[in-house]
Structure formats: C-alpha cells, structure tokens
Amino acid sequence: MAEFTLELNDDQKEVRDWIHGFAADVIRPAAAEWDEREETPWPVIQEAAKVGIYSLDFYAQQFFDPTGLGIPVAMEELFWGDAGIALSIVGTGLAAVGVLANGTEEQIGTWIPQMYGDAADVKVAAFCSSEPDAGSDVAAMRTRAVYDEVKDEWVLNGTKTWATNGGIANVHVVVAVVDPEAGSKGHASFIVPPGTPGLSQGQKFKKHGIRASHTAEVVLEDVRVPGNCLLGGKEKLDERLARARERAKQGGGVGAPPAEGRGRVKNAAMATFEASRPAVGAMAVGTARAAYEVALDYAKTRSQFGRPIIDNQGVAFQLADMRTQIDAARLLVWRASWMAAANKPFTAAEGSMSKLYASETAKKVTAQAVQILGGNGFTREYPVERMHRDAAIYTIFEGTSEIQRLVIARTLSGMQIR
C-alpha cells in the first residue's frame, strides 16, 4: 500500500506537465469554437488519441497508480483546459468504470477496448442510468430487462436520459431493472454492443454549459443482447437476488440495505458513481483553478483609480479565499482517491465529501471570477463566462450536492435520513 503523500513523484509530475501542455496547446484554443457549435469535438478527441491521452492504456496506467493520484491529476489538468471538451475526452471513462465495477475479467477485456477504438478510428462509449422520472431517485428506474431463457438473451425496454455520448456511442452500458420487487437490489448493468437493433438516440439536449459534450436520450425498444452481456454474469445476479429475498423473509424488506451498509444502498449504478466521485471532484478543481488564474492575472493588470484592482482588499481577499478553497478541495479529492486505491472504506463517505466540496467550490470560484472581471467577465470575450456556465454541472451530475449530503449524513449516522 502506497503511503499518503502530498508530493507527486517524478513520473506523476511528467504526466501532469504533459497533459497540461496538451490542454494549453490543443484544448484551450478550441474551447470557444466548440462551445458555440455545441457539437462533439471529434478532431480534438482524435488529437488526444494520437498522443495517447484518449486510450485504454493511458487510463489504465492512471487508474492503477498505487497512490490513487493518477486519475485526479489527469482530470484536473484536462478540465483546466476546458470542461466541455475534456468531458468529451473522458466521458467514455464512466462507461468503462461501469464495466470495471460490475463486469467479469472477460467482459472487461472484451468491451473496454471497443469503447475507445484507436487513433485511426476513434470510438466513444455511454453510461446510461438516469431516466426522465429517475434521476437522483435511482430506485424509481423503469427500464426493464427480461431474460429470454430459450434464446439466452436479455430484452431491454425503456428510455434513458442525460447520457453523455448517448446514441453516438459505439458501446452503451445500460442499467435496468431485472426484478422490480427487489428494489435497488434488482438492478443490473448490460452491455449493448454496437449496431444492436432497437437502440436509438432520442432528444439531444441544448445545455447551459459543457456544450462541447454530447448529452442525449437513449431509447431502447425490444433491444436484445446476448446473455453474456449481463455484467457480472447471471449466476452472480441470481445469488444477489436470492440474498435479497432471504432478507425479505427475515423481515428486512427486499429493498432494505444490510446493516453493515451503514445506510448506503449498493447497486449497479451506485457502484459506478461511488468509484467516479473523486474524479468528478478533480474535474471541478480544474475548472475552479482555471477561473481563479484568469481572475488573478486580470486583477494584477486591470487598473482603476490609478492602481491595479488587486490593491483593494475587496478583490485581494476574494482571491485569497478562492485559492484556499481550491487547495482544500484538491486535498479532499486526493484523500478520497488515495483511500480508494488503498482499499480503505469510505467510513465517513469521503468520496461524496470530495465531490460535494469541490463541486460547490467550482460554482463559487467561477462566480467570483466573473465578479472580479466585472462587465468583461459577463462577455464571451473572456473565458470565465464559459467556465461559470460549465461549473454548474458539477453540483448536478453523478449525484447532486443534495444527494452527496444525504449520503454523508446517512453514512455518519447509520440512519435512513430522507
């Protein structure tokens, strides 16, 4: 187990500087254009693939960094470049995490490479969990998966929403209900291979921020997938459902969490989100840091009443608070990432803590950056306007700030707080 340290090693520094260079030279110059176009920046993704940033090997190396800091360092630098483009580059990772969290070794080896493609033929993947009536309330999910025993196929029907890369992905990972009576324990994840009949893109959303990232509905109409596309396999699913039914017989209720769960419900979607929360926190840190740096430079060069505006405490103290909050958010992200790599349980919901604080920090810091730039900050001539719009997503996706607080409160109290 790697010791926790705040000092990056030489390899980590080299990777950080390499990604920062790509973000500065390739992502930032393209950010405003793709934000206006509201389209997937395929040329930028292809450039990332050519240099090795968009690849299974790169993410595997960062994911298996024994210190746990590989992913958060990479995410912070990419999102420092631009949140929308960066999400297009890393959005496939959520689907990959879904497979890693729930799949067998064979499924991991088969499907994750197909999610990325290669530099000559770039692919993307989508993780489909949220639904029109089931966002934070994952237990309200209606998408159904029914097993056809004769053909050894699963038949999926339903509509997913807010899916990054939804409809344009090569591989879709879909969370569906296999046993409605089992509550959240009756959910499972499925691979929908490329070209599967019955899967189509629904509405593409025109968004407030992260507009270079494709977000859409995914419609599933009698989508048939082979039995081996159930992540984890049917034997494992049947065992889990049997345990849930046994608890129900003992009076715990089918959907009730086990006592050792300390109030946290475990299922296919939640396993994916829990693993990715510190990474989302790192994304928020990158956006906050970018806005802070713009505001700091502006405050040192913008003069009013014969002196730089940073000479005024009202501005200088804001910048001091911004930097303090950014560093605090990064520390929470690094702690959670190290704990996950060291297989230390989140006994105080440290993953949710990191995502909550970093997300709220990004919203606050980008708003302060706009304020420091004044009228200029309100225009698209300066990037803080875009950064402020982008930051709004961090308190919403992959668990709203309210849900993070609920998870933390339940974990600390052991109670099913509502």
XYZ file of C-alpha atoms in Angstrom:
418
model
C 0.000 0.000 0.000
C 1.409 3.382 -1.035
C 1.876 5.921 1.748
C -0.230 9.033 1.521
C 1.819 11.989 0.361
C 1.174 15.463 -0.994
C 4.322 15.323 -3.118
C 3.926 13.935 -6.631
C 6.703 11.639 -7.772
C 8.736 12.339 -10.906
C 6.570 10.128 -13.138
C 3.389 11.826 -11.935
C 4.881 15.264 -12.493
C 5.901 14.280 -16.005
C 2.376 13.076 -16.817
C 0.846 16.187 -15.243
C 3.048 18.506 -17.295
C 2.403 16.513 -20.477
C -1.383 16.732 -20.056
C -1.152 20.398 -19.082
C 0.727 21.086 -22.296
C -1.964 19.334 -24.343
C -4.677 21.260 -22.511
C -2.906 24.574 -23.109
C -1.913 23.970 -26.728
C -4.836 21.939 -28.107
C -7.889 22.151 -25.846
C -7.934 25.832 -24.851
C -7.553 27.276 -28.360
C -10.547 25.193 -29.486
C -12.759 25.731 -26.432
C -14.793 28.753 -27.517
C -15.469 27.350 -31.004
C -16.854 24.012 -29.836
C -18.835 25.661 -27.049
C -20.582 27.767 -29.691
C -21.054 24.837 -32.060
C -22.463 22.585 -29.328
C -21.028 19.544 -31.087
C -18.702 16.714 -30.158
C -15.146 17.916 -30.885
C -14.065 14.852 -32.834
C -10.847 16.470 -34.150
C -9.701 17.222 -30.590
C -10.566 13.714 -29.400
C -8.594 12.341 -32.343
C -5.607 14.520 -31.421
C -5.866 13.207 -27.856
C -5.888 9.672 -29.258
C -2.848 10.346 -31.427
C -0.731 11.472 -28.475
C -2.051 8.679 -26.249
C -4.290 10.622 -23.853
C -7.509 9.160 -25.248
C -6.694 5.478 -24.942
C -7.352 2.479 -22.744
C -3.642 2.179 -21.910
C -3.421 5.752 -20.623
C -6.458 5.483 -18.361
C -5.397 2.052 -17.141
C -1.986 3.429 -16.147
C -3.582 6.292 -14.249
C -6.295 4.091 -12.729
C -3.774 1.600 -11.374
C -1.407 4.232 -9.983
C -0.807 2.767 -6.491
C -1.055 6.219 -4.892
C -4.511 6.784 -6.392
C -3.472 10.197 -7.687
C -3.083 9.363 -11.373
C -6.730 9.951 -12.314
C -7.349 13.130 -10.256
C -4.138 14.747 -11.513
C -5.071 13.954 -15.122
C -8.668 15.143 -14.688
C -7.638 18.432 -13.098
C -5.312 19.319 -15.960
C -7.738 18.341 -18.730
C -10.604 20.290 -17.190
C -8.295 23.222 -16.564
C -8.174 23.323 -20.373
C -11.953 23.303 -20.914
C -14.732 21.360 -19.230
C -16.847 20.659 -22.314
C -14.022 19.339 -24.475
C -12.459 17.491 -21.546
C -15.750 15.738 -20.826
C -15.884 14.633 -24.452
C -12.406 13.173 -23.969
C -13.106 11.450 -20.642
C -16.845 10.729 -20.940
C -16.147 7.204 -22.156
C -14.456 6.594 -18.815
C -17.764 6.461 -16.921
C -18.936 3.554 -19.074
C -15.537 1.912 -18.618
C -15.808 2.325 -14.843
C -19.259 0.756 -15.035
C -17.717 -2.335 -16.620
C -14.772 -2.368 -14.215
C -17.080 -2.060 -11.194
C -19.551 -4.756 -12.245
C -18.051 -6.906 -15.011
C -16.043 -10.098 -15.187
C -12.423 -10.158 -16.351
C -13.561 -11.492 -19.726
C -16.126 -8.701 -20.110
C -13.557 -6.083 -19.142
C -11.096 -7.408 -21.699
C -13.729 -7.695 -24.429
C -15.658 -4.450 -24.159
C -13.451 -1.695 -22.797
C -11.080 -1.715 -25.812
C -14.115 -1.357 -28.092
C -15.171 1.741 -26.173
C -12.075 3.671 -27.268
C -11.160 2.332 -30.677
C -7.769 3.648 -31.810
C -6.177 6.799 -33.186
C -7.213 5.889 -36.736
C -10.805 5.062 -35.790
C -11.836 6.810 -32.559
C -14.877 5.448 -30.699
C -16.781 6.620 -27.614
C -18.981 4.867 -25.051
C -22.001 5.872 -22.972
C -23.178 5.000 -19.460
C -26.980 5.097 -19.308
C -28.534 5.231 -15.859
C -30.749 8.315 -15.394
C -34.310 8.328 -16.681
C -36.963 11.033 -17.144
C -38.545 10.028 -13.797
C -35.462 8.535 -12.136
C -32.552 10.903 -11.657
C -31.440 11.148 -8.053
C -34.145 8.586 -7.216
C -32.402 5.623 -8.824
C -34.900 3.270 -7.173
C -37.648 4.726 -9.423
C -35.988 3.297 -12.535
C -38.454 1.884 -15.095
C -36.213 0.483 -17.829
C -36.753 -3.284 -17.755
C -34.571 -6.203 -18.718
C -36.389 -9.531 -19.160
C -34.496 -12.783 -19.618
C -35.442 -14.969 -22.599
C -34.220 -18.338 -21.343
C -34.846 -20.138 -24.628
C -32.572 -17.822 -26.604
C -30.290 -16.881 -23.680
C -30.946 -13.203 -24.400
C -31.979 -10.189 -22.347
C -34.688 -7.944 -23.776
C -34.383 -4.264 -22.770
C -37.132 -1.659 -22.970
C -37.155 1.902 -21.648
C -35.804 5.411 -22.089
C -32.588 6.765 -20.603
C -31.756 10.438 -20.353
C -28.789 12.737 -19.670
C -26.474 10.176 -21.241
C -23.048 11.520 -22.173
C -22.350 10.222 -25.706
C -25.840 8.701 -25.724
C -26.832 7.489 -29.179
C -23.464 8.263 -30.787
C -21.537 5.718 -28.703
C -20.052 2.527 -30.071
C -20.856 0.708 -26.816
C -23.655 1.577 -24.388
C -23.725 0.392 -20.774
C -27.354 0.358 -19.640
C -28.633 -0.032 -16.084
C -32.024 -1.759 -15.999
C -34.458 -3.390 -13.572
C -34.437 -7.184 -13.632
C -36.578 -7.721 -10.502
C -38.996 -4.886 -9.672
C -39.832 -6.478 -6.303
C -36.210 -6.288 -5.137
C -35.975 -2.505 -5.155
C -32.494 -1.170 -5.835
C -31.078 -4.685 -5.415
C -32.998 -5.715 -8.520
C -30.914 -3.545 -10.855
C -28.235 -4.839 -13.217
C -25.966 -3.412 -15.909
C -25.896 -4.583 -19.512
C -23.606 -4.084 -22.469
C -25.413 -3.078 -25.647
C -22.984 -3.914 -28.472
C -22.528 -1.615 -31.472
C -25.244 -1.794 -34.092
C -27.765 -3.577 -31.867
C -31.293 -3.142 -33.339
C -33.788 -1.228 -31.227
C -31.390 1.294 -29.657
C -31.741 4.846 -30.934
C -30.908 8.390 -29.926
C -33.776 10.466 -28.621
C -33.637 14.162 -27.836
C -30.214 15.820 -27.886
C -30.088 18.450 -25.153
C -29.048 22.061 -25.713
C -27.285 22.832 -22.461
C -26.311 25.795 -20.283
C -22.711 24.612 -20.052
C -20.314 21.806 -21.120
C -21.813 22.353 -24.558
C -18.988 20.591 -26.405
C -20.070 17.354 -24.726
C -22.887 15.394 -26.371
C -25.809 14.709 -23.995
C -28.929 12.924 -25.199
C -31.734 10.489 -24.503
C -31.283 6.827 -25.396
C -34.402 4.900 -26.414
C -34.498 1.106 -26.035
C -37.240 -0.731 -27.902
C -37.068 -4.538 -27.626
C -33.290 -4.374 -27.592
C -31.962 -7.933 -27.466
C -28.484 -8.604 -26.124
C -26.765 -11.963 -25.556
C -26.848 -13.428 -22.072
C -23.137 -12.798 -21.633
C -23.774 -9.056 -21.934
C -25.125 -9.016 -18.364
C -22.228 -7.514 -16.421
C -21.028 -9.904 -13.738
C -22.998 -12.816 -15.201
C -26.360 -14.367 -14.392
C -25.049 -16.629 -11.633
C -23.828 -13.648 -9.652
C -27.107 -11.811 -10.269
C -29.191 -14.794 -9.144
C -27.132 -15.089 -5.946
C -27.652 -11.404 -5.180
C -31.396 -11.611 -5.768
C -31.615 -14.745 -3.596
C -29.904 -12.937 -0.727
C -32.313 -10.023 -1.090
C -35.315 -12.353 -0.981
C -33.912 -14.133 2.067
C -33.586 -10.825 3.910
C -37.178 -10.084 2.971
C -38.306 -13.351 4.560
C -36.425 -12.375 7.709
C -38.389 -9.142 7.896
C -35.831 -6.726 6.493
C -37.728 -5.986 3.305
C -36.403 -6.852 -0.144
C -35.181 -3.354 -0.864
C -33.751 -2.733 2.611
C -29.993 -2.247 2.835
C -27.981 -4.645 5.005
C -26.993 -3.413 8.446
C -23.336 -3.242 7.528
C -24.182 -0.864 4.661
C -24.463 1.999 7.167
C -27.425 3.401 5.267
C -25.883 3.341 1.801
C -27.717 1.452 -0.907
C -25.446 -0.590 -3.158
C -26.454 -1.376 -6.739
C -25.027 -1.348 -10.262
C -25.436 2.387 -10.825
C -24.292 3.388 -7.341
C -21.159 1.244 -7.597
C -20.197 3.179 -10.719
C -20.942 6.606 -9.242
C -19.141 5.887 -5.972
C -15.995 4.900 -7.858
C -16.091 8.033 -10.014
C -16.965 10.737 -7.459
C -13.394 11.784 -6.551
C -12.611 12.030 -10.270
C -15.575 14.380 -10.742
C -14.244 16.401 -7.805
C -10.918 16.676 -9.626
C -12.719 17.944 -12.738
C -14.336 20.661 -10.638
C -10.967 21.596 -9.153
C -9.558 22.024 -12.666
C -12.344 24.374 -13.735
C -12.110 26.372 -10.499
C -8.352 26.694 -10.820
C -8.636 27.897 -14.404
C -11.116 30.629 -13.440
C -9.022 31.664 -10.450
C -5.902 32.040 -12.590
C -7.729 34.226 -15.112
C -9.109 36.386 -12.306
C -5.712 36.692 -10.614
C -3.984 37.783 -13.829
C -6.784 40.235 -14.597
C -6.717 41.731 -11.097
C -2.966 42.371 -11.372
C -3.214 44.101 -14.751
C -6.583 45.877 -14.622
C -6.229 49.394 -13.185
C -8.938 51.587 -11.677
C -8.423 54.840 -9.790
C -4.764 54.762 -10.727
C -3.812 51.355 -9.326
C -4.326 47.614 -10.039
C -7.624 46.394 -8.639
C -5.809 43.708 -6.655
C -4.550 46.518 -4.412
C -8.076 46.654 -3.000
C -8.835 44.278 -0.143
C -12.283 43.601 -1.587
C -10.608 41.940 -4.577
C -7.470 40.572 -2.934
C -9.398 38.851 -0.139
C -11.711 37.194 -2.670
C -8.680 35.788 -4.485
C -7.208 34.586 -1.196
C -10.438 32.744 -0.380
C -10.661 31.309 -3.895
C -7.182 29.824 -3.740
C -7.738 28.461 -0.223
C -10.966 26.743 -1.249
C -9.383 25.262 -4.384
C -6.489 23.800 -2.407
C -8.863 22.424 0.238
C -10.995 20.796 -2.468
C -7.922 19.211 -4.047
C -6.851 17.781 -0.690
C -10.257 16.153 -0.180
C -10.103 14.696 -3.698
C -6.600 13.356 -3.186
C -7.518 11.835 0.182
C -10.527 10.011 -1.270
C -8.532 8.859 -4.296
C -5.724 7.517 -2.124
C -8.217 5.747 0.163
C -9.870 4.072 -2.829
C -6.505 2.897 -4.202
C -5.518 1.607 -0.743
C -8.845 -0.250 -0.387
C -9.747 1.798 2.656
C -13.527 2.010 3.124
C -15.221 5.387 2.922
C -16.448 5.156 6.521
C -17.335 8.856 6.515
C -18.389 8.991 2.836
C -15.080 10.598 1.916
C -15.779 10.121 -1.804
C -19.007 12.081 -1.534
C -17.273 14.697 0.622
C -14.693 15.317 -2.081
C -17.277 15.598 -4.843
C -19.556 17.835 -2.751
C -16.916 20.327 -1.665
C -15.095 20.504 -4.997
C -18.369 20.989 -6.903
C -19.578 23.770 -4.645
C -16.129 25.366 -4.785
C -16.168 25.388 -8.596
C -19.527 27.168 -8.683
C -18.444 29.726 -6.112
C -14.971 30.403 -7.503
C -16.152 30.811 -11.106
C -18.880 33.222 -9.941
C -16.262 35.238 -8.046
C -14.051 35.269 -11.136
C -16.892 36.760 -13.190
C -17.412 39.377 -10.493
C -13.734 40.329 -10.399
C -13.705 40.824 -14.169
C -16.879 42.914 -13.920
C -18.558 43.626 -17.242
C -15.771 41.821 -19.098
C -16.492 38.685 -17.094
C -20.058 38.746 -18.363
C -18.981 38.597 -22.004
C -17.776 35.687 -24.106
C -14.613 37.617 -24.881
C -13.249 36.247 -21.609
C -13.313 32.539 -20.704
C -14.656 32.943 -17.160
C -18.171 33.362 -18.569
C -17.936 29.893 -20.109
C -16.233 28.454 -17.028
C -19.035 29.745 -14.828
C -21.644 28.079 -17.057
C -19.642 24.850 -17.125
C -19.203 24.763 -13.333
C -22.953 24.500 -12.767
C -22.935 20.862 -13.869
C -20.652 19.645 -11.094
C -23.312 20.101 -8.405
C -25.835 18.231 -10.563
C -24.414 15.228 -12.417
C -23.277 11.960 -10.870
C -25.160 12.811 -7.708
C -26.384 16.309 -6.866
C -24.922 18.185 -3.929
C -28.105 17.371 -2.027
C -27.609 13.656 -2.683
C -23.960 13.885 -1.584
C -25.079 15.480 1.686
C -27.653 12.723 2.088
C -25.022 10.026 1.529
C -22.670 11.682 4.022
C -25.401 12.115 6.631
C -26.588 8.517 6.257
C -23.054 7.199 6.492
C -22.232 9.208 9.593
C -25.493 8.436 11.381
C -26.293 4.947 10.160
C -29.867 6.178 9.714
C -32.042 6.220 6.610
C -32.316 10.006 6.575
C -34.719 11.291 3.918
